[in-house]
């Protein structure tokens, strides 16, 4: 065989602009962090988000990208309720190449995802969700709502009452406390991470 050796051209380099967000990769190239896909996620949505305990992840691990390749935003979709809730998580932190995996730019972290799910609990219940409740479910949800508003004994109680029932009032009524593992799908060409809630015992809610 005859080989011809070609002189390699010097690679062209560009300075990294660390304030420039990452570009969204094609949906087919994106995978969720393995910690988000486990069914035993161990994230109690009604307890305080606290590294090392809820969930059992170190602060360093929580700073890792929620997806690989990392993305600047990620749509989350809660499939526990119908109609389905969808909301977008955007990167809140900025890291450089010293980060594990060596990524530069702004990207959604595991911490961003957990914070977004807990923030979702404070979203007001939509009329469609209220109309889907039967009389017994409605009574339990209203009782849960009033107990939550009266628990603090402060002026904030009236503010909470004025805002009305939230997603948290419905999930605690249904005795749902933990997040199931997330599942990555594509909806209309957009990457969506779907999740649902499960009971404390681990049994699926009816």
JSON list of C-alpha atoms in Angstrom, two decimals:
[
{"chain": "A", "resi": 1, "resn": "UNK", "atom": "CA", "xyz": [0.00, 0.00, 0.00]},
{"chain": "A", "resi": 2, "resn": "UNK", "atom": "CA", "xyz": [1.07, 3.52, -0.62]},
{"chain": "A", "resi": 3, "resn": "UNK", "atom": "CA", "xyz": [0.20, 6.20, 1.90]},
{"chain": "A", "resi": 4, "resn": "UNK", "atom": "CA", "xyz": [0.37, 9.90, 1.26]},
{"chain": "A", "resi": 5, "resn": "UNK", "atom": "CA", "xyz": [0.92, 11.94, 4.38]},
{"chain": "A", "resi": 6, "resn": "UNK", "atom": "CA", "xyz": [-0.75, 15.34, 4.33]},
{"chain": "A", "resi": 7, "resn": "UNK", "atom": "CA", "xyz": [0.36, 18.13, 6.53]},
{"chain": "A", "resi": 8, "resn": "UNK", "atom": "CA", "xyz": [-2.42, 19.00, 8.97]},
{"chain": "A", "resi": 9, "resn": "UNK", "atom": "CA", "xyz": [-3.61, 22.56, 8.79]},
{"chain": "A", "resi": 10, "resn": "UNK", "atom": "CA", "xyz": [-3.43, 24.48, 12.05]},
{"chain": "A", "resi": 11, "resn": "UNK", "atom": "CA", "xyz": [-6.83, 24.46, 13.74]},
{"chain": "A", "resi": 12, "resn": "UNK", "atom": "CA", "xyz": [-8.52, 27.82, 13.78]},
{"chain": "A", "resi": 13, "resn": "UNK", "atom": "CA", "xyz": [-9.46, 28.92, 17.27]},
{"chain": "A", "resi": 14, "resn": "UNK", "atom": "CA", "xyz": [-11.89, 31.54, 18.49]},
{"chain": "A", "resi": 15, "resn": "UNK", "atom": "CA", "xyz": [-12.12, 33.18, 21.90]},
{"chain": "A", "resi": 16, "resn": "UNK", "atom": "CA", "xyz": [-15.07, 31.93, 23.94]},
{"chain": "A", "resi": 17, "resn": "UNK", "atom": "CA", "xyz": [-17.73, 34.48, 24.76]},
{"chain": "A", "resi": 18, "resn": "UNK", "atom": "CA", "xyz": [-18.89, 33.25, 28.15]},
{"chain": "A", "resi": 19, "resn": "UNK", "atom": "CA", "xyz": [-21.98, 35.44, 28.13]},
{"chain": "A", "resi": 20, "resn": "UNK", "atom": "CA", "xyz": [-23.35, 33.91, 24.94]},
{"chain": "A", "resi": 21, "resn": "UNK", "atom": "CA", "xyz": [-26.11, 31.34, 25.57]},
{"chain": "A", "resi": 22, "resn": "UNK", "atom": "CA", "xyz": [-25.79, 27.86, 24.16]},
{"chain": "A", "resi": 23, "resn": "UNK", "atom": "CA", "xyz": [-27.58, 27.00, 20.94]},
{"chain": "A", "resi": 24, "resn": "UNK", "atom": "CA", "xyz": [-30.40, 24.47, 21.25]},
{"chain": "A", "resi": 25, "resn": "UNK", "atom": "CA", "xyz": [-29.19, 21.18, 19.70]},
{"chain": "A", "resi": 26, "resn": "UNK", "atom": "CA", "xyz": [-31.54, 19.06, 17.53]},
{"chain": "A", "resi": 27, "resn": "UNK", "atom": "CA", "xyz": [-34.16, 17.23, 19.65]},
{"chain": "A", "resi": 28, "resn": "UNK", "atom": "CA", "xyz": [-32.92, 13.82, 18.49]},
{"chain": "A", "resi": 29, "resn": "UNK", "atom": "CA", "xyz": [-29.47, 14.53, 19.95]},
{"chain": "A", "resi": 30, "resn": "UNK", "atom": "CA", "xyz": [-30.64, 15.38, 23.48]},
{"chain": "A", "resi": 31, "resn": "UNK", "atom": "CA", "xyz": [-30.66, 12.97, 26.42]},
{"chain": "A", "resi": 32, "resn": "UNK", "atom": "CA", "xyz": [-31.74, 13.55, 30.01]},
{"chain": "A", "resi": 33, "resn": "UNK", "atom": "CA", "xyz": [-29.29, 13.33, 32.87]},
{"chain": "A", "resi": 34, "resn": "UNK", "atom": "CA", "xyz": [-29.49, 9.79, 34.25]},
{"chain": "A", "resi": 35, "resn": "UNK", "atom": "CA", "xyz": [-30.46, 11.11, 37.71]},
{"chain": "A", "resi": 36, "resn": "UNK", "atom": "CA", "xyz": [-33.71, 12.50, 36.28]},
{"chain": "A", "resi": 37, "resn": "UNK", "atom": "CA", "xyz": [-34.81, 9.29, 34.59]},
{"chain": "A", "resi": 38, "resn": "UNK", "atom": "CA", "xyz": [-34.87, 7.03, 37.65]},
{"chain": "A", "resi": 39, "resn": "UNK", "atom": "CA", "xyz": [-38.34, 6.21, 38.99]},
{"chain": "A", "resi": 40, "resn": "UNK", "atom": "CA", "xyz": [-36.95, 6.44, 42.54]},
{"chain": "A", "resi": 41, "resn": "UNK", "atom": "CA", "xyz": [-36.04, 10.07, 42.16]},
{"chain": "A", "resi": 42, "resn": "UNK", "atom": "CA", "xyz": [-36.57, 10.68, 45.89]},
{"chain": "A", "resi": 43, "resn": "UNK", "atom": "CA", "xyz": [-37.72, 14.28, 45.42]},
{"chain": "A", "resi": 44, "resn": "UNK", "atom": "CA", "xyz": [-40.52, 15.19, 47.85]},
{"chain": "A", "resi": 45, "resn": "UNK", "atom": "CA", "xyz": [-42.34, 18.10, 46.24]},
{"chain": "A", "resi": 46, "resn": "UNK", "atom": "CA", "xyz": [-44.04, 19.37, 49.39]},
{"chain": "A", "resi": 47, "resn": "UNK", "atom": "CA", "xyz": [-40.84, 19.50, 51.45]},
{"chain": "A", "resi": 48, "resn": "UNK", "atom": "CA", "xyz": [-38.13, 22.14, 51.18]},
{"chain": "A", "resi": 49, "resn": "UNK", "atom": "CA", "xyz": [-35.68, 21.67, 48.33]},
{"chain": "A", "resi": 50, "resn": "UNK", "atom": "CA", "xyz": [-32.44, 20.92, 50.16]},
{"chain": "A", "resi": 51, "resn": "UNK", "atom": "CA", "xyz": [-29.23, 19.43, 48.70]},
{"chain": "A", "resi": 52, "resn": "UNK", "atom": "CA", "xyz": [-28.06, 16.14, 50.26]},
{"chain": "A", "resi": 53, "resn": "UNK", "atom": "CA", "xyz": [-31.53, 15.37, 51.62]},
{"chain": "A", "resi": 54, "resn": "UNK", "atom": "CA", "xyz": [-34.30, 16.40, 49.19]},
{"chain": "A", "resi": 55, "resn": "UNK", "atom": "CA", "xyz": [-33.23, 15.11, 46.76]},
{"chain": "A", "resi": 56, "resn": "UNK", "atom": "CA", "xyz": [-30.22, 13.13, 47.96]},
{"chain": "A", "resi": 57, "resn": "UNK", "atom": "CA", "xyz": [-27.78, 14.89, 45.66]},
{"chain": "A", "resi": 58, "resn": "UNK", "atom": "CA", "xyz": [-24.75, 16.96, 46.56]},
{"chain": "A", "resi": 59, "resn": "UNK", "atom": "CA", "xyz": [-24.63, 20.68, 45.65]},
{"chain": "A", "resi": 60, "resn": "UNK", "atom": "CA", "xyz": [-21.93, 19.84, 43.11]},
{"chain": "A", "resi": 61, "resn": "UNK", "atom": "CA", "xyz": [-24.10, 17.21, 41.41]},
{"chain": "A", "resi": 62, "resn": "UNK", "atom": "CA", "xyz": [-27.05, 19.60, 41.27]},
{"chain": "A", "resi": 63, "resn": "UNK", "atom": "CA", "xyz": [-24.93, 21.99, 39.21]},
{"chain": "A", "resi": 64, "resn": "UNK", "atom": "CA", "xyz": [-24.57, 19.47, 36.41]},
{"chain": "A", "resi": 65, "resn": "UNK", "atom": "CA", "xyz": [-26.47, 19.96, 33.13]},
{"chain": "A", "resi": 66, "resn": "UNK", "atom": "CA", "xyz": [-29.97, 18.49, 33.16]},
{"chain": "A", "resi": 67, "resn": "UNK", "atom": "CA", "xyz": [-29.41, 17.24, 29.62]},
{"chain": "A", "resi": 68, "resn": "UNK", "atom": "CA", "xyz": [-26.57, 16.22, 27.42]},
{"chain": "A", "resi": 69, "resn": "UNK", "atom": "CA", "xyz": [-25.73, 18.09, 25.33]},
{"chain": "A", "resi": 70, "resn": "UNK", "atom": "CA", "xyz": [-26.69, 20.96, 27.67]},
{"chain": "A", "resi": 71, "resn": "UNK", "atom": "CA", "xyz": [-29.56, 23.21, 26.61]},
{"chain": "A", "resi": 72, "resn": "UNK", "atom": "CA", "xyz": [-30.40, 26.84, 27.51]},
{"chain": "A", "resi": 73, "resn": "UNK", "atom": "CA", "xyz": [-34.07, 26.00, 28.11]},
{"chain": "A", "resi": 74, "resn": "UNK", "atom": "CA", "xyz": [-36.24, 22.93, 28.60]},
{"chain": "A", "resi": 75, "resn": "UNK", "atom": "CA", "xyz": [-40.01, 22.48, 28.49]},
{"chain": "A", "resi": 76, "resn": "UNK", "atom": "CA", "xyz": [-41.46, 20.49, 31.40]},
{"chain": "A", "resi": 77, "resn": "UNK", "atom": "CA", "xyz": [-44.87, 18.89, 31.13]},
{"chain": "A", "resi": 78, "resn": "UNK", "atom": "CA", "xyz": [-46.88, 17.56, 34.07]},
{"chain": "A", "resi": 79, "resn": "UNK", "atom": "CA", "xyz": [-49.08, 14.70, 32.93]},
{"chain": "A", "resi": 80, "resn": "UNK", "atom": "CA", "xyz": [-50.78, 14.06, 36.28]},
{"chain": "A", "resi": 81, "resn": "UNK", "atom": "CA", "xyz": [-53.62, 16.42, 35.44]},
{"chain": "A", "resi": 82, "resn": "UNK", "atom": "CA", "xyz": [-55.80, 16.93, 32.39]},
{"chain": "A", "resi": 83, "resn": "UNK", "atom": "CA", "xyz": [-55.57, 19.34, 30.68]},
{"chain": "A", "resi": 84, "resn": "UNK", "atom": "CA", "xyz": [-51.79, 18.98, 30.89]},
{"chain": "A", "resi": 85, "resn": "UNK", "atom": "CA", "xyz": [-49.64, 21.75, 32.38]},
{"chain": "A", "resi": 86, "resn": "UNK", "atom": "CA", "xyz": [-46.54, 22.82, 30.45]},
{"chain": "A", "resi": 87, "resn": "UNK", "atom": "CA", "xyz": [-43.89, 25.33, 31.49]},
{"chain": "A", "resi": 88, "resn": "UNK", "atom": "CA", "xyz": [-40.39, 26.29, 30.41]},
{"chain": "A", "resi": 89, "resn": "UNK", "atom": "CA", "xyz": [-37.26, 26.07, 32.54]},
{"chain": "A", "resi": 90, "resn": "UNK", "atom": "CA", "xyz": [-34.48, 28.49, 31.64]},
{"chain": "A", "resi": 91, "resn": "UNK", "atom": "CA", "xyz": [-30.90, 28.49, 32.82]},
{"chain": "A", "resi": 92, "resn": "UNK", "atom": "CA", "xyz": [-30.37, 30.54, 35.98]},
{"chain": "A", "resi": 93, "resn": "UNK", "atom": "CA", "xyz": [-26.65, 30.02, 36.40]},
{"chain": "A", "resi": 94, "resn": "UNK", "atom": "CA", "xyz": [-23.55, 30.54, 34.32]},
{"chain": "A", "resi": 95, "resn": "UNK", "atom": "CA", "xyz": [-20.60, 28.17, 34.28]},
{"chain": "A", "resi": 96, "resn": "UNK", "atom": "CA", "xyz": [-17.30, 27.95, 32.51]},
{"chain": "A", "resi": 97, "resn": "UNK", "atom": "CA", "xyz": [-15.11, 25.10, 31.31]},
{"chain": "A", "resi": 98, "resn": "UNK", "atom": "CA", "xyz": [-14.14, 24.33, 34.91]},
{"chain": "A", "resi": 99, "resn": "UNK", "atom": "CA", "xyz": [-17.56, 22.71, 35.23]},
{"chain": "A", "resi": 100, "resn": "UNK", "atom": "CA", "xyz": [-17.72, 18.94, 35.08]},
{"chain": "A", "resi": 101, "resn": "UNK", "atom": "CA", "xyz": [-18.16, 17.85, 31.43]},
{"chain": "A", "resi": 102, "resn": "UNK", "atom": "CA", "xyz": [-16.28, 20.97, 30.37]},
{"chain": "A", "resi": 103, "resn": "UNK", "atom": "CA", "xyz": [-19.19, 23.04, 29.08]},
{"chain": "A", "resi": 104, "resn": "UNK", "atom": "CA", "xyz": [-19.18, 26.77, 28.51]},
{"chain": "A", "resi": 105, "resn": "UNK", "atom": "CA", "xyz": [-22.24, 28.98, 28.51]},
{"chain": "A", "resi": 106, "resn": "UNK", "atom": "CA", "xyz": [-25.67, 29.13, 30.15]},
{"chain": "A", "resi": 107, "resn": "UNK", "atom": "CA", "xyz": [-27.53, 25.86, 30.52]},
{"chain": "A", "resi": 108, "resn": "UNK", "atom": "CA", "xyz": [-30.35, 24.27, 32.49]},
{"chain": "A", "resi": 109, "resn": "UNK", "atom": "CA", "xyz": [-29.01, 22.41, 35.53]},
{"chain": "A", "resi": 110, "resn": "UNK", "atom": "CA", "xyz": [-30.51, 19.67, 37.70]},
{"chain": "A", "resi": 111, "resn": "UNK", "atom": "CA", "xyz": [-31.08, 22.33, 40.34]},
{"chain": "A", "resi": 112, "resn": "UNK", "atom": "CA", "xyz": [-33.04, 24.45, 37.83]},
{"chain": "A", "resi": 113, "resn": "UNK", "atom": "CA", "xyz": [-35.35, 21.51, 37.10]},
{"chain": "A", "resi": 114, "resn": "UNK", "atom": "CA", "xyz": [-36.08, 20.76, 40.76]},
{"chain": "A", "resi": 115, "resn": "UNK", "atom": "CA", "xyz": [-36.68, 24.43, 41.56]},
{"chain": "A", "resi": 116, "resn": "UNK", "atom": "CA", "xyz": [-39.01, 24.74, 38.56]},
{"chain": "A", "resi": 117, "resn": "UNK", "atom": "CA", "xyz": [-41.09, 21.75, 39.64]},
{"chain": "A", "resi": 118, "resn": "UNK", "atom": "CA", "xyz": [-41.51, 23.14, 43.15]},
{"chain": "A", "resi": 119, "resn": "UNK", "atom": "CA", "xyz": [-42.39, 26.58, 41.76]},
{"chain": "A", "resi": 120, "resn": "UNK", "atom": "CA", "xyz": [-45.02, 24.87, 39.61]},
{"chain": "A", "resi": 121, "resn": "UNK", "atom": "CA", "xyz": [-46.84, 23.86, 42.81]},
{"chain": "A", "resi": 122, "resn": "UNK", "atom": "CA", "xyz": [-47.68, 27.53, 43.39]},
{"chain": "A", "resi": 123, "resn": "UNK", "atom": "CA", "xyz": [-49.36, 27.94, 40.01]},
{"chain": "A", "resi": 124, "resn": "UNK", "atom": "CA", "xyz": [-53.10, 28.66, 40.31]},
{"chain": "A", "resi": 125, "resn": "UNK", "atom": "CA", "xyz": [-55.44, 25.82, 39.43]},
{"chain": "A", "resi": 126, "resn": "UNK", "atom": "CA", "xyz": [-57.03, 26.44, 36.05]},
{"chain": "A", "resi": 127, "resn": "UNK", "atom": "CA", "xyz": [-60.84, 26.49, 35.71]},
{"chain": "A", "resi": 128, "resn": "UNK", "atom": "CA", "xyz": [-60.57, 23.36, 33.55]},
{"chain": "A", "resi": 129, "resn": "UNK", "atom": "CA", "xyz": [-58.95, 21.46, 36.42]},
{"chain": "A", "resi": 130, "resn": "UNK", "atom": "CA", "xyz": [-61.50, 22.69, 38.95]},
{"chain": "A", "resi": 131, "resn": "UNK", "atom": "CA", "xyz": [-64.36, 21.67, 36.67]},
{"chain": "A", "resi": 132, "resn": "UNK", "atom": "CA", "xyz": [-62.94, 18.16, 36.36]},
{"chain": "A", "resi": 133, "resn": "UNK", "atom": "CA", "xyz": [-63.25, 17.52, 40.13]},
{"chain": "A", "resi": 134, "resn": "UNK", "atom": "CA", "xyz": [-66.26, 15.71, 41.57]},
{"chain": "A", "resi": 135, "resn": "UNK", "atom": "CA", "xyz": [-68.00, 17.05, 44.67]},
{"chain": "A", "resi": 136, "resn": "UNK", "atom": "CA", "xyz": [-65.91, 15.00, 47.11]},
{"chain": "A", "resi": 137, "resn": "UNK", "atom": "CA", "xyz": [-62.62, 15.96, 45.44]},
{"chain": "A", "resi": 138, "resn": "UNK", "atom": "CA", "xyz": [-63.66, 19.61, 45.39]},
{"chain": "A", "resi": 139, "resn": "UNK", "atom": "CA", "xyz": [-64.55, 19.56, 49.10]},
{"chain": "A", "resi": 140, "resn": "UNK", "atom": "CA", "xyz": [-61.21, 17.96, 50.03]},
{"chain": "A", "resi": 141, "resn": "UNK", "atom": "CA", "xyz": [-59.27, 20.39, 47.86]},
{"chain": "A", "resi": 142, "resn": "UNK", "atom": "CA", "xyz": [-61.04, 23.41, 49.39]},
{"chain": "A", "resi": 143, "resn": "UNK", "atom": "CA", "xyz": [-60.39, 22.06, 52.91]},
{"chain": "A", "resi": 144, "resn": "UNK", "atom": "CA", "xyz": [-56.70, 21.62, 52.05]},
{"chain": "A", "resi": 145, "resn": "UNK", "atom": "CA", "xyz": [-56.58, 25.14, 50.64]},
{"chain": "A", "resi": 146, "resn": "UNK", "atom": "CA", "xyz": [-58.12, 26.71, 53.76]},
{"chain": "A", "resi": 147, "resn": "UNK", "atom": "CA", "xyz": [-55.84, 24.73, 56.10]},
{"chain": "A", "resi": 148, "resn": "UNK", "atom": "CA", "xyz": [-52.81, 25.93, 54.17]},
{"chain": "A", "resi": 149, "resn": "UNK", "atom": "CA", "xyz": [-53.96, 29.54, 54.27]},
{"chain": "A", "resi": 150, "resn": "UNK", "atom": "CA", "xyz": [-54.70, 29.41, 58.00]},
{"chain": "A", "resi": 151, "resn": "UNK", "atom": "CA", "xyz": [-51.55, 27.58, 59.04]},
{"chain": "A", "resi": 152, "resn": "UNK", "atom": "CA", "xyz": [-49.24, 30.59, 59.16]},
{"chain": "A", "resi": 153, "resn": "UNK", "atom": "CA", "xyz": [-51.29, 32.94, 61.31]},
{"chain": "A", "resi": 154, "resn": "UNK", "atom": "CA", "xyz": [-49.86, 35.96, 59.49]},
{"chain": "A", "resi": 155, "resn": "UNK", "atom": "CA", "xyz": [-51.05, 38.66, 57.13]},
{"chain": "A", "resi": 156, "resn": "UNK", "atom": "CA", "xyz": [-49.93, 36.47, 54.24]},
{"chain": "A", "resi": 157, "resn": "UNK", "atom": "CA", "xyz": [-52.97, 34.27, 54.81]},
{"chain": "A", "resi": 158, "resn": "UNK", "atom": "CA", "xyz": [-55.25, 36.81, 53.15]},
{"chain": "A", "resi": 159, "resn": "UNK", "atom": "CA", "xyz": [-52.85, 37.15, 50.23]},
{"chain": "A", "resi": 160, "resn": "UNK", "atom": "CA", "xyz": [-52.90, 33.39, 49.68]},
{"chain": "A", "resi": 161, "resn": "UNK", "atom": "CA", "xyz": [-56.67, 33.30, 49.89]},
{"chain": "A", "resi": 162, "resn": "UNK", "atom": "CA", "xyz": [-56.91, 36.06, 47.31]},
{"chain": "A", "resi": 163, "resn": "UNK", "atom": "CA", "xyz": [-54.73, 34.07, 44.92]},
{"chain": "A", "resi": 164, "resn": "UNK", "atom": "CA", "xyz": [-56.98, 31.06, 45.24]},
{"chain": "A", "resi": 165, "resn": "UNK", "atom": "CA", "xyz": [-56.18, 27.32, 45.19]},
{"chain": "A", "resi": 166, "resn": "UNK", "atom": "CA", "xyz": [-52.90, 26.21, 43.66]},
{"chain": "A", "resi": 167, "resn": "UNK", "atom": "CA", "xyz": [-51.57, 22.97, 42.20]},
{"chain": "A", "resi": 168, "resn": "UNK", "atom": "CA", "xyz": [-50.20, 22.08, 45.64]},
{"chain": "A", "resi": 169, "resn": "UNK", "atom": "CA", "xyz": [-53.71, 22.01, 47.11]},
{"chain": "A", "resi": 170, "resn": "UNK", "atom": "CA", "xyz": [-54.77, 19.47, 44.52]},
{"chain": "A", "resi": 171, "resn": "UNK", "atom": "CA", "xyz": [-51.78, 17.14, 44.72]},
{"chain": "A", "resi": 172, "resn": "UNK", "atom": "CA", "xyz": [-51.83, 16.96, 48.52]},
{"chain": "A", "resi": 173, "resn": "UNK", "atom": "CA", "xyz": [-55.54, 16.22, 48.36]},
{"chain": "A", "resi": 174, "resn": "UNK", "atom": "CA", "xyz": [-54.69, 13.35, 45.99]},
{"chain": "A", "resi": 175, "resn": "UNK", "atom": "CA", "xyz": [-51.88, 12.31, 48.39]},
{"chain": "A", "resi": 176, "resn": "UNK", "atom": "CA", "xyz": [-49.22, 12.76, 45.74]},
{"chain": "A", "resi": 177, "resn": "UNK", "atom": "CA", "xyz": [-45.80, 13.67, 47.08]},
{"chain": "A", "resi": 178, "resn": "UNK", "atom": "CA", "xyz": [-42.99, 12.35, 44.89]},
{"chain": "A", "resi": 179, "resn": "UNK", "atom": "CA", "xyz": [-41.90, 13.01, 41.33]},
{"chain": "A", "resi": 180, "resn": "UNK", "atom": "CA", "xyz": [-41.68, 10.05, 39.00]},
{"chain": "A", "resi": 181, "resn": "UNK", "atom": "CA", "xyz": [-38.68, 9.83, 36.69]},
{"chain": "A", "resi": 182, "resn": "UNK", "atom": "CA", "xyz": [-38.78, 12.24, 33.76]},
{"chain": "A", "resi": 183, "resn": "UNK", "atom": "CA", "xyz": [-39.30, 11.01, 30.22]},
{"chain": "A", "resi": 184, "resn": "UNK", "atom": "CA", "xyz": [-37.93, 12.90, 27.23]},
{"chain": "A", "resi": 185, "resn": "UNK", "atom": "CA", "xyz": [-40.23, 13.28, 24.24]},
{"chain": "A", "resi": 186, "resn": "UNK", "atom": "CA", "xyz": [-40.60, 15.55, 21.23]},
{"chain": "A", "resi": 187, "resn": "UNK", "atom": "CA", "xyz": [-43.79, 17.56, 20.73]},
{"chain": "A", "resi": 188, "resn": "UNK", "atom": "CA", "xyz": [-44.15, 19.60, 17.53]},
{"chain": "A", "resi": 189, "resn": "UNK", "atom": "CA", "xyz": [-40.38, 19.55, 17.10]},
{"chain": "A", "resi": 190, "resn": "UNK", "atom": "CA", "xyz": [-39.75, 20.79, 20.64]},
{"chain": "A", "resi": 191, "resn": "UNK", "atom": "CA", "xyz": [-37.96, 18.82, 23.36]},
{"chain": "A", "resi": 192, "resn": "UNK", "atom": "CA", "xyz": [-40.29, 18.12, 26.28]},
{"chain": "A", "resi": 193, "resn": "UNK", "atom": "CA", "xyz": [-39.49, 16.41, 29.58]},
{"chain": "A", "resi": 194, "resn": "UNK", "atom": "CA", "xyz": [-42.69, 14.83, 30.89]},
{"chain": "A", "resi": 195, "resn": "UNK", "atom": "CA", "xyz": [-43.22, 13.92, 34.54]},
{"chain": "A", "resi": 196, "resn": "UNK", "atom": "CA", "xyz": [-45.97, 12.91, 36.92]},
{"chain": "A", "resi": 197, "resn": "UNK", "atom": "CA", "xyz": [-46.47, 12.67, 40.67]},
{"chain": "A", "resi": 198, "resn": "UNK", "atom": "CA", "xyz": [-46.83, 9.53, 42.75]},
{"chain": "A", "resi": 199, "resn": "UNK", "atom": "CA", "xyz": [-48.03, 8.67, 46.23]},
{"chain": "A", "resi": 200, "resn": "UNK", "atom": "CA", "xyz": [-45.89, 8.42, 49.33]},
{"chain": "A", "resi": 201, "resn": "UNK", "atom": "CA", "xyz": [-46.32, 4.66, 49.36]},
{"chain": "A", "resi": 202, "resn": "UNK", "atom": "CA", "xyz": [-45.11, 4.41, 45.78]},
{"chain": "A", "resi": 203, "resn": "UNK", "atom": "CA", "xyz": [-48.48, 3.25, 44.49]},
{"chain": "A", "resi": 204, "resn": "UNK", "atom": "CA", "xyz": [-49.90, 5.03, 41.46]},
{"chain": "A", "resi": 205, "resn": "UNK", "atom": "CA", "xyz": [-52.67, 7.47, 42.15]},
{"chain": "A", "resi": 206, "resn": "UNK", "atom": "CA", "xyz": [-56.08, 6.50, 40.89]}
]
